[in-house]
Tab-separated table of C-alpha atoms and ligand atoms in Angstrom:
chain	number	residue	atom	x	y	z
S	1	UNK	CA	52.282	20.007	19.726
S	2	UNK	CA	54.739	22.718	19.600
S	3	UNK	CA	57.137	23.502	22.897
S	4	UNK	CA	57.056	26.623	24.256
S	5	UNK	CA	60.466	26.048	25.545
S	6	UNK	CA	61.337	28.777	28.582
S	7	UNK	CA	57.664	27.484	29.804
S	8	UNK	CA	59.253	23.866	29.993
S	9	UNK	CA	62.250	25.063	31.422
S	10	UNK	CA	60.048	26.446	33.844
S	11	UNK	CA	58.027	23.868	34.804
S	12	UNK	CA	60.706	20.977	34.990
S	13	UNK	CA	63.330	22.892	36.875
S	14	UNK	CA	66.097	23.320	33.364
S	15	UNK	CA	69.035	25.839	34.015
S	16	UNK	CA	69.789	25.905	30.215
S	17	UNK	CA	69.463	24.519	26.870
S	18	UNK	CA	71.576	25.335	24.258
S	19	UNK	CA	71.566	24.819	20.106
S	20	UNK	CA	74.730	24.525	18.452
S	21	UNK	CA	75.060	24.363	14.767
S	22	UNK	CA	77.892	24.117	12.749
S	23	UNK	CA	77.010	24.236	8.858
S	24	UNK	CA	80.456	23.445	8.021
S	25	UNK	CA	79.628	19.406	9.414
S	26	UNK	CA	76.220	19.688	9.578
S	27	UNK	CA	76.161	19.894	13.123
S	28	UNK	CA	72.695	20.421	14.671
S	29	UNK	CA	73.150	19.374	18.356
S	30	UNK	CA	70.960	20.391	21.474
S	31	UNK	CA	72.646	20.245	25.000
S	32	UNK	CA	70.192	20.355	28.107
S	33	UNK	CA	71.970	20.976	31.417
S	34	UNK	CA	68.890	20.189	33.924
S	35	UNK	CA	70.675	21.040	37.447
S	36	UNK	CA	74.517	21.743	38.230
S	37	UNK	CA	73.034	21.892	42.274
S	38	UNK	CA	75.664	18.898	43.038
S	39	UNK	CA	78.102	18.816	40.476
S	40	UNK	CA	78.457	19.310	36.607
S	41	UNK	CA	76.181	17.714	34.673
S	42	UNK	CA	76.493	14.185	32.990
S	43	UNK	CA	74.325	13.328	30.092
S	44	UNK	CA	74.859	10.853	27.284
S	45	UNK	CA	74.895	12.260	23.755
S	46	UNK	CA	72.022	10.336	21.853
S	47	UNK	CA	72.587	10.503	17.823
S	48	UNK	CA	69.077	10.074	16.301
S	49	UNK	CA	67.210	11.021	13.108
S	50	UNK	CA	64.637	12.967	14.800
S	51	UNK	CA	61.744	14.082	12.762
S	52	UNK	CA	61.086	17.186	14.077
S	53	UNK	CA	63.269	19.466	16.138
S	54	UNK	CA	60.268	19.018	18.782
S	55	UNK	CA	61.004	15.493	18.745
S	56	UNK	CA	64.717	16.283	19.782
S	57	UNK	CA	63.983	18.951	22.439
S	58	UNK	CA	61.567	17.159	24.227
S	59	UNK	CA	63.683	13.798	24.285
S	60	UNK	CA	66.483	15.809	25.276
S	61	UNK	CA	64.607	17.840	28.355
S	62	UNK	CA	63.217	14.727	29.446
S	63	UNK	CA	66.571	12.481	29.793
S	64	UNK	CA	68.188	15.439	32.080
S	65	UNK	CA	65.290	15.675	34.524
S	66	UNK	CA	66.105	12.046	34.750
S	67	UNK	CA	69.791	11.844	34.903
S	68	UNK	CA	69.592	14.806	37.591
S	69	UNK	CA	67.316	11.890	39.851
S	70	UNK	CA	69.636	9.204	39.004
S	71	UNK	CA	73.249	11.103	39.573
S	72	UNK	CA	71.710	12.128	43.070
S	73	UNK	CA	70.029	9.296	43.785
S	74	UNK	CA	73.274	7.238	43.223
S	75	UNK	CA	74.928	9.848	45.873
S	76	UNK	CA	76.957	11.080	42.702
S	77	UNK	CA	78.380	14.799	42.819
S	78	UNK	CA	76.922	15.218	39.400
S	79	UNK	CA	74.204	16.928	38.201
S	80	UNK	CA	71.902	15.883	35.136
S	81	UNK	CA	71.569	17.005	31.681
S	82	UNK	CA	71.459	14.825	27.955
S	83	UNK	CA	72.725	16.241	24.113
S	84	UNK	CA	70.960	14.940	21.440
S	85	UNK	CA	72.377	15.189	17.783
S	86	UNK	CA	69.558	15.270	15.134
S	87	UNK	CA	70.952	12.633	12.176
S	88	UNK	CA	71.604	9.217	10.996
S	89	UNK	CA	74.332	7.430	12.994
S	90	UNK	CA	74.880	5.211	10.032
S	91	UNK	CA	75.541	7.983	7.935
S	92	UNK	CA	75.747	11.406	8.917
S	93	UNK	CA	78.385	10.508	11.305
S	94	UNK	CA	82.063	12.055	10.458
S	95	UNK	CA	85.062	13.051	12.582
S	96	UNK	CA	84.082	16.395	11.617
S	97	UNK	CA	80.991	16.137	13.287
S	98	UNK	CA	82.355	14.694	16.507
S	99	UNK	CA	84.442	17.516	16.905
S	100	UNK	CA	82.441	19.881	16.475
S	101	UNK	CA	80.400	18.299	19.473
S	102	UNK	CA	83.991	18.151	21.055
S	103	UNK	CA	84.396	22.036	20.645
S	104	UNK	CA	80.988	23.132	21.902
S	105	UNK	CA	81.019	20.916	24.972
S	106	UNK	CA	84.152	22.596	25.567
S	107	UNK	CA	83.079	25.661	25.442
S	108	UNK	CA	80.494	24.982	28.441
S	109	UNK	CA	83.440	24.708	30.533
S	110	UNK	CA	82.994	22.592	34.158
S	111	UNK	CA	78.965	22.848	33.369
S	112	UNK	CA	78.454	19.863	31.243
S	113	UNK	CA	80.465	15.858	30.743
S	114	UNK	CA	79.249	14.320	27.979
S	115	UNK	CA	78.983	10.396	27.697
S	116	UNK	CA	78.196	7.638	25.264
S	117	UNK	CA	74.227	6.458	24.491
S	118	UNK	CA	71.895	5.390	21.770
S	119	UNK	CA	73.451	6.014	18.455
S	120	UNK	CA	76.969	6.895	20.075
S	121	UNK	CA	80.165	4.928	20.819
S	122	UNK	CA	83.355	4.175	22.700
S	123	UNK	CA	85.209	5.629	19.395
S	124	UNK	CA	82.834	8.292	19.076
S	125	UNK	CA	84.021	9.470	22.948
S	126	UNK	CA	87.978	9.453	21.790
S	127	UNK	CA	87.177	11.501	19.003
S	128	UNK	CA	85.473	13.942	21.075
S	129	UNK	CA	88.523	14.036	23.722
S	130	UNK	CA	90.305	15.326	20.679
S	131	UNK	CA	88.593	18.924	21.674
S	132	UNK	CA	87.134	18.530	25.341
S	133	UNK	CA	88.164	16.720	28.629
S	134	UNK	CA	84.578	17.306	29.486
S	135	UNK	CA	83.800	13.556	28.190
S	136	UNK	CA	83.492	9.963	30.133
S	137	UNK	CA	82.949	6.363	28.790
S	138	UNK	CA	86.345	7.013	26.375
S	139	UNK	CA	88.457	4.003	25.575
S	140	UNK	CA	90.807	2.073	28.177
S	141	UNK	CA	93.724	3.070	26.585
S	142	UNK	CA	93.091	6.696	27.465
S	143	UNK	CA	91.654	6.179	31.463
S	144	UNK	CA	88.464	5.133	30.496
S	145	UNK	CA	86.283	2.496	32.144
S	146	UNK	CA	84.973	0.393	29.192
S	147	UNK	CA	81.436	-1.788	28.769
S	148	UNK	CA	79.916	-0.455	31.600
S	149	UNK	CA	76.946	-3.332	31.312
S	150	UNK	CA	78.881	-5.367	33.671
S	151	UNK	CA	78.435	-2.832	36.109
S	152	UNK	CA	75.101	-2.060	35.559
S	153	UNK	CA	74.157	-6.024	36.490
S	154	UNK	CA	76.355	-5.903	39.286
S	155	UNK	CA	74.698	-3.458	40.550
S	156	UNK	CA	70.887	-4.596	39.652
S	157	UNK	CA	72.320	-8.010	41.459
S	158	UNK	CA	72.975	-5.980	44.889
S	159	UNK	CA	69.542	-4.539	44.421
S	160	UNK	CA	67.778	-7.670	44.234
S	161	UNK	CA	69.779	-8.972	46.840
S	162	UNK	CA	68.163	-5.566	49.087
S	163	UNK	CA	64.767	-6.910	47.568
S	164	UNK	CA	65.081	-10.028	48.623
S	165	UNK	CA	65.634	-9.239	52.166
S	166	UNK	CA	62.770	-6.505	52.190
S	167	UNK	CA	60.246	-9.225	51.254
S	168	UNK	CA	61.690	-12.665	52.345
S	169	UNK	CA	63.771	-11.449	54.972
S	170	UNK	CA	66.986	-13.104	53.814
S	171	UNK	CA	69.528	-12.329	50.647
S	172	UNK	CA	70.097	-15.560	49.671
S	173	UNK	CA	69.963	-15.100	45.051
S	174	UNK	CA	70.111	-18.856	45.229
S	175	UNK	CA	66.825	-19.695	46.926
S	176	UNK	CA	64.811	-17.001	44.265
S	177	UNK	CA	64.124	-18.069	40.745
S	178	UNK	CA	64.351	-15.225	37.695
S	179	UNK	CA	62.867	-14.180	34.615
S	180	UNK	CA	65.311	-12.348	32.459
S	181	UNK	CA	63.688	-10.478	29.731
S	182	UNK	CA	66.384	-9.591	26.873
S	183	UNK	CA	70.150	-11.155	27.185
S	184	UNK	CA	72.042	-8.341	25.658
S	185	UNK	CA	75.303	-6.580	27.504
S	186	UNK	CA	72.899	-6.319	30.769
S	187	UNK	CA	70.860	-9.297	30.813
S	188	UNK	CA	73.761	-11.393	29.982
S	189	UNK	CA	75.865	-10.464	32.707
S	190	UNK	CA	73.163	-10.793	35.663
S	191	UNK	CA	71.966	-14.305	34.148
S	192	UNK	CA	76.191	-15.016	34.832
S	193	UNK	CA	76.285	-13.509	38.276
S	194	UNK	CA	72.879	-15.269	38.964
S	195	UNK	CA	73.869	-19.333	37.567
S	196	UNK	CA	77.136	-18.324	39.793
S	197	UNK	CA	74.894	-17.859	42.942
S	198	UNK	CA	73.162	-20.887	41.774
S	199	UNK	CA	69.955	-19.660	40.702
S	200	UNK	CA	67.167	-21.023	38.488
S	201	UNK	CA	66.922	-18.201	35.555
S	202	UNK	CA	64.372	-18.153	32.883
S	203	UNK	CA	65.771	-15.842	29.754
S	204	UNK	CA	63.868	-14.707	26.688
S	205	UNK	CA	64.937	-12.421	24.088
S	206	UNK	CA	63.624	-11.186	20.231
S	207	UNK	CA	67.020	-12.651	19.240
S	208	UNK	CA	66.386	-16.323	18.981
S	209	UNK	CA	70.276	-17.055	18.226
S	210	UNK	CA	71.077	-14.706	21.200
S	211	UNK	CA	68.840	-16.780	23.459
S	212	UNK	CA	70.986	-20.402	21.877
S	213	UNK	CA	73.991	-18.944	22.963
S	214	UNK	CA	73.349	-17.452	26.181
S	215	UNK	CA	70.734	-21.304	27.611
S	216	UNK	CA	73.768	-23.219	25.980
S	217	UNK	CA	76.477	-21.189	28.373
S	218	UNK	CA	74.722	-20.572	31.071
S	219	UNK	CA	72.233	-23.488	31.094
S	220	UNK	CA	69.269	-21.670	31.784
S	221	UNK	CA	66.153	-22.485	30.332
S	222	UNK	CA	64.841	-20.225	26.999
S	223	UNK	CA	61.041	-18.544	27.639
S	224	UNK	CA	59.544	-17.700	24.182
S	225	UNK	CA	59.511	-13.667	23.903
S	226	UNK	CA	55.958	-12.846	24.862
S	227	UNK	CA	55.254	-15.380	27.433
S	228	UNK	CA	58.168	-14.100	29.788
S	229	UNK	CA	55.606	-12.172	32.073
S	230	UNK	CA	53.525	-15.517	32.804
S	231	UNK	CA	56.466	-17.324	34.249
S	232	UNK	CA	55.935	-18.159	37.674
S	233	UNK	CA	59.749	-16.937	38.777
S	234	UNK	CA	60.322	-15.161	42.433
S	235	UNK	CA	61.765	-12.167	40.510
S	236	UNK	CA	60.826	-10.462	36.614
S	237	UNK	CA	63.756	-8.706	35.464
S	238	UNK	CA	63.580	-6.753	32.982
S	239	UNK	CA	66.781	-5.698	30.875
S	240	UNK	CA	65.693	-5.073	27.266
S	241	UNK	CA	63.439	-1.961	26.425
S	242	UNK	CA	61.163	0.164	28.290
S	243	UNK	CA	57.724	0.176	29.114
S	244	UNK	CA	57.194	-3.585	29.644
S	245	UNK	CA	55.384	-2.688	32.935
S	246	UNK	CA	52.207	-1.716	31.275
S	247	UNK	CA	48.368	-2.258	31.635
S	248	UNK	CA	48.724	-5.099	29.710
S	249	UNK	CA	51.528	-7.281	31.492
S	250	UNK	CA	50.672	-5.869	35.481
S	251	UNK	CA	47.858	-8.489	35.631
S	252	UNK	CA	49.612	-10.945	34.120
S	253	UNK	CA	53.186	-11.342	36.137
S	254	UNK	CA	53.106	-14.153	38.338
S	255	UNK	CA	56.532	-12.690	40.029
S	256	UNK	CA	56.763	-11.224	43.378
S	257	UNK	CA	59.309	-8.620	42.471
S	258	UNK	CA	59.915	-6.819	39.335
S	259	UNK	CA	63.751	-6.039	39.406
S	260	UNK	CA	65.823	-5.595	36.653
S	261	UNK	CA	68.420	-3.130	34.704
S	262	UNK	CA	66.185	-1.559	31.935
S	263	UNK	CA	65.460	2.297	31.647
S	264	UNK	CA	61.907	3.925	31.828
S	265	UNK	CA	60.257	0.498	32.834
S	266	UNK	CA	56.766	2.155	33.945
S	267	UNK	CA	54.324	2.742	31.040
S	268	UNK	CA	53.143	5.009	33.702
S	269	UNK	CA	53.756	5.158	37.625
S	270	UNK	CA	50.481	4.577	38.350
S	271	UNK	CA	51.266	1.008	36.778
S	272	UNK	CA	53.887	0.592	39.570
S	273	UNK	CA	51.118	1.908	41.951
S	274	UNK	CA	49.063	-1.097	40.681
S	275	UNK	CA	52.125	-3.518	40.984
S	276	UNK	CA	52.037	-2.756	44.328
S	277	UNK	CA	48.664	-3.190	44.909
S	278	UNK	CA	48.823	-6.849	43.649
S	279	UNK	CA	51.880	-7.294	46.471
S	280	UNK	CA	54.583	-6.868	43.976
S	281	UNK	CA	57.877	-5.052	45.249
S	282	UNK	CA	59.018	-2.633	42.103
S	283	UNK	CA	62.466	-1.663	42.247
S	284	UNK	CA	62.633	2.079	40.919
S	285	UNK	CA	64.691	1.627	37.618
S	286	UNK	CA	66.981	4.401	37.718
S	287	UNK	CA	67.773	3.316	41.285
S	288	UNK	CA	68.575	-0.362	40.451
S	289	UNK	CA	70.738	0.455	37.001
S	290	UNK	CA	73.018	3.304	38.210
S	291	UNK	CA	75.809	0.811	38.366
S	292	UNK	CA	76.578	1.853	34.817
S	293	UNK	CA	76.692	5.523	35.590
S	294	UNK	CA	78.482	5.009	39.070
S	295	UNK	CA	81.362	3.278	37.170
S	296	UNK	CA	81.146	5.842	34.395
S	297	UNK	CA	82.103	8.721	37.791
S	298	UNK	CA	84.731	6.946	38.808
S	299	UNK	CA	86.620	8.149	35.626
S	300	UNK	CA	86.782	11.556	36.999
S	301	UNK	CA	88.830	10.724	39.826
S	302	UNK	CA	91.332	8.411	37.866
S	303	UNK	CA	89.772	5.077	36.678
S	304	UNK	CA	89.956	1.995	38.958
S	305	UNK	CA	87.620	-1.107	38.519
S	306	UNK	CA	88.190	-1.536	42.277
S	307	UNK	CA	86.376	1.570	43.271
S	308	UNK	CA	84.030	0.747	40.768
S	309	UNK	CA	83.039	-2.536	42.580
S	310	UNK	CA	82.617	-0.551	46.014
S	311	UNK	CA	81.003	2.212	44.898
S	312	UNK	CA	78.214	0.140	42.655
S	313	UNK	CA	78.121	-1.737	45.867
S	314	UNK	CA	76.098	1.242	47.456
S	315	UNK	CA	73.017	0.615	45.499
S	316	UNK	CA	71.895	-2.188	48.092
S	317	UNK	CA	71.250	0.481	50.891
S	318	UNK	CA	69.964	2.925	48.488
S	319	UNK	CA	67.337	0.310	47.991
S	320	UNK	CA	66.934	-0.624	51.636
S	321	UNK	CA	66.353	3.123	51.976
S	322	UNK	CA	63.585	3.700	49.153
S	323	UNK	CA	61.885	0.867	50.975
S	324	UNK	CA	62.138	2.167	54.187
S	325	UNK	CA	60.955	5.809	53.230
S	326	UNK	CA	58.120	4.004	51.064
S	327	UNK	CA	56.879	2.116	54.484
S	328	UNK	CA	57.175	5.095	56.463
S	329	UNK	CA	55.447	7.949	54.241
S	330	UNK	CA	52.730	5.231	52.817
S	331	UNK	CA	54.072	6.230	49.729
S	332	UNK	CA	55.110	3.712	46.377
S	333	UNK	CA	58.578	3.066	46.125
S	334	UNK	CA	58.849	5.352	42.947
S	335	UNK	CA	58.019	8.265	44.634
S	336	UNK	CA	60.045	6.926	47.774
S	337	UNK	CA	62.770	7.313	45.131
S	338	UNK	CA	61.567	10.869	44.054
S	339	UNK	CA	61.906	12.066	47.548
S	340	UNK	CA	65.098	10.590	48.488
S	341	UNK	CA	66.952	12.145	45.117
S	342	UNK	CA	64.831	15.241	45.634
S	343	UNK	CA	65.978	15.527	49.674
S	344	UNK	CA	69.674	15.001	48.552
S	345	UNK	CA	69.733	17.895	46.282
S	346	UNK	CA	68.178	20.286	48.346
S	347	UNK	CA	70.254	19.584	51.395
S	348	UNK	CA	74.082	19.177	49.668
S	349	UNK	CA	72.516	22.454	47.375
S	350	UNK	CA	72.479	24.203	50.540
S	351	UNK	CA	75.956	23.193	51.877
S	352	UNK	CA	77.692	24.288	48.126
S	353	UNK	CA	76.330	27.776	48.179
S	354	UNK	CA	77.067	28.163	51.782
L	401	NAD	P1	71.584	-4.361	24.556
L	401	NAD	O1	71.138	-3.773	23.285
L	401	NAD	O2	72.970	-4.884	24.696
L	401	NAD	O3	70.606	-5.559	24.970
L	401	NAD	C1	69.222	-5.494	24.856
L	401	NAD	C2	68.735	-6.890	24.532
L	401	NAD	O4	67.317	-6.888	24.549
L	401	NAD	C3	69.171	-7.386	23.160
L	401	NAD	O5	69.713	-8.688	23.244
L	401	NAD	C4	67.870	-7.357	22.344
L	401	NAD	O6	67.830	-8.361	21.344
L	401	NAD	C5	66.855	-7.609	23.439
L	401	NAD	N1	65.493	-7.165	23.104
L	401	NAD	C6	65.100	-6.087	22.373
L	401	NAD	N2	63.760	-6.038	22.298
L	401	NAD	C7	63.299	-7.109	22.994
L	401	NAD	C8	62.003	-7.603	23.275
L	401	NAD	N3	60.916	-7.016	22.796
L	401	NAD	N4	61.899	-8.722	24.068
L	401	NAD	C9	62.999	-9.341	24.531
L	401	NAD	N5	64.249	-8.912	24.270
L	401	NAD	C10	64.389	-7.819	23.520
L	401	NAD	O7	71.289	-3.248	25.673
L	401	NAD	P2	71.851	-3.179	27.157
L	401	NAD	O8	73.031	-2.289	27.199
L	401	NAD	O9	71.936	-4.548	27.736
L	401	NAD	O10	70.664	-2.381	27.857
L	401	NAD	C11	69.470	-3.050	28.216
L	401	NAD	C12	68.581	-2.087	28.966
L	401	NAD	O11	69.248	-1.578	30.122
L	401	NAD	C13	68.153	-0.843	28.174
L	401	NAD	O12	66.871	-0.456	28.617
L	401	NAD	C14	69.171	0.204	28.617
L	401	NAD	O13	68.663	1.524	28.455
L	401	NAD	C15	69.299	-0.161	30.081
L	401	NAD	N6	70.543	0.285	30.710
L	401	NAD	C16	71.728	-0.151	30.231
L	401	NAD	C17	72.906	0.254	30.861
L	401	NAD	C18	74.237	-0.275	30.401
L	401	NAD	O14	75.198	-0.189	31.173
L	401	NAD	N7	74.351	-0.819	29.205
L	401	NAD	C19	72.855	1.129	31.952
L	401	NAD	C20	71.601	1.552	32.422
L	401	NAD	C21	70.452	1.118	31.793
């Protein structure tokens, strides 16, 4: 179905969208800015060969709604927007092109930082610095802050930790067992942090060499891919692709929390509604994986993996807090999420136009 964009806009809350096009590279590159309430707004750049230009606007409206949750959620002094480029990133991709995206992030001044995502790399980011300082997730060499998987299990381990403790009463990783769906940059570094705390960890993964590698390492014991949601493990976490928390898998986890680093987990919410019906504890996603992003923000103020570490540390009482507005409101801890991001805006919105 066609968008009737300002309508959108509208309805989800979007300041501005904007189309650049550059024939001389091919360029065709949409930039949503959601909210600049708290800050300018981070989005990754996703490089995909969209169908239809629908296909492009409507990923790229949805992923800055979100980012504007996360970034406040995460207490961040960023607001939320995405850019999509419509192509192959196998082979449209040129230095040409990259600049181009360079230039017209520029040109939005303090109201947009672009970042690395799907279809988009580390190199990609340098050759956009060539144009803009309006860009995070560069290189090392130039102040960057690298893989930032590590810190997105880091900071999924402190929310389990907070999950543990709202449903055991103690944070012990050690006495919990986990199931680890997918052992790529963010499943592989929680299974490590996990064996380290001396934890029994169940992995699985569509890569069946991936899975070798990671149970000969880290001797943890390889689920085959579809039977992950059966195992009877304290905690599912999921850190491959989204949707696994569907109509089809709720009735079928044996776990007591679902806790893990991927995006967009829910099918629906009402599938974390029915999680919780069954006495599951569902850690809200874009809570539990903003170590990535928090890292990502520490570039702005000069790169240090130290203030990395404390800041990611913060997602344990951002959990304790979702659970304690969930409890108090009767409310799921999705929407306990909702509200908490939605309070933050509105309040620190008030202070900056004061
Ligand atoms: P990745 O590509 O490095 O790893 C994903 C792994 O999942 C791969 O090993 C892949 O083989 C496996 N996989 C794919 N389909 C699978 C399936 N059906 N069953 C089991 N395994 C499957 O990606 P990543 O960077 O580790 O990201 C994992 C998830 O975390 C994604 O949802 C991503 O959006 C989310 N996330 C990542 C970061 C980050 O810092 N990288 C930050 C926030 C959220």
């Amino acid at each position: 179905m066609h968008i009737n964009l300002l309508e959108a806009m509208n309805e989800q809350g979007h300041e501005q969208i904007v189309h650049f096009s550059d024939s001389g590279s091919a360029l065709k590159c949409i930039v949503a800015i959601h909210s600049t309430v708290l800050g300018p707004a981070i989005g990754g750049l996703r490089m995909w060969p969209y169908a239809a230009e629908d296909d492009a606007l409507r990923d790229v409206l949805k992923g800055s709604r979100a980012m504007t949750y996360k970034a406040a959620l995460a207490g961040l002094n960023l607001g939320g927007g995405k850019a999509v480029l419509i192509g192959n990133p196998e082979s449209d991709k040129s230095e040409a092109l990259l600049r181009a995206v360079g230039r017209f992030v520029g040109s939005l001044g303090n109201r947009f930082i672009v970042a690395e995502d799907v279809g988009t790399t580390v190199d990609d980011m340098d050759c956009i610095r060539e144009e803009t300082d309006r860009v995070l997730g560069v290189h090392p060499a130039h102040g960057g802050s690298g893989d930032p998987s590590p810190f997105t299990a880091l900071g999924t381990l402190h929310g389990i930790r907070a999950c543990l403790e709202h449903r055991f009463g103690h944070e012990d990783l050690g006495r919990a067992s986990y199931a680890v769906q997918g052992v790529g940059g963010v499943g592989y570094h929680l299974v490590q942090l996990l064996r380290a705390a001396g934890a029994k960890v169940f992995v699985a993964d569509i890569n069946q060499e991936r899975v070798e590698q990671v149970v000969d390492e880290t001797r943890t014991e390889a689920v085959p891919m579809h039977q992950i949601y059966d195992v009877d493990a304290t905690v599912f976490a999921p850190c491959a692709m989204g949707g696994v928390i569907n109509e089809d898998t709720v009735p079928r986890l044996r776990c007591q929390i679902v806790a893990g680093g991927a995006n967009n987990q829910l099918e629906s919410n009402e599938c974390a509604t029915q999680l919780e019906a069954r006495g599951i504890l569902y850690a809200p996603d874009y809570a539990i994986n903003a170590g990535g992003l928090m890292n990502l923000a520490v570039e702005l103020e000069g790169y240090s993996e130290e203030r990395a570490r404390h800041r990611v540390a913060a997602i344990g009482p951002i959990m304790r807090r979702i659970f304690e507005r969930a409890a108090r409101d009767a409310i799921p801890s999705w929407q306990a999420a909702d509200r908490l991001a939605e309070e933050r805006i509105q309040s620190i919105g008030r202070i900056r136009r004061a």
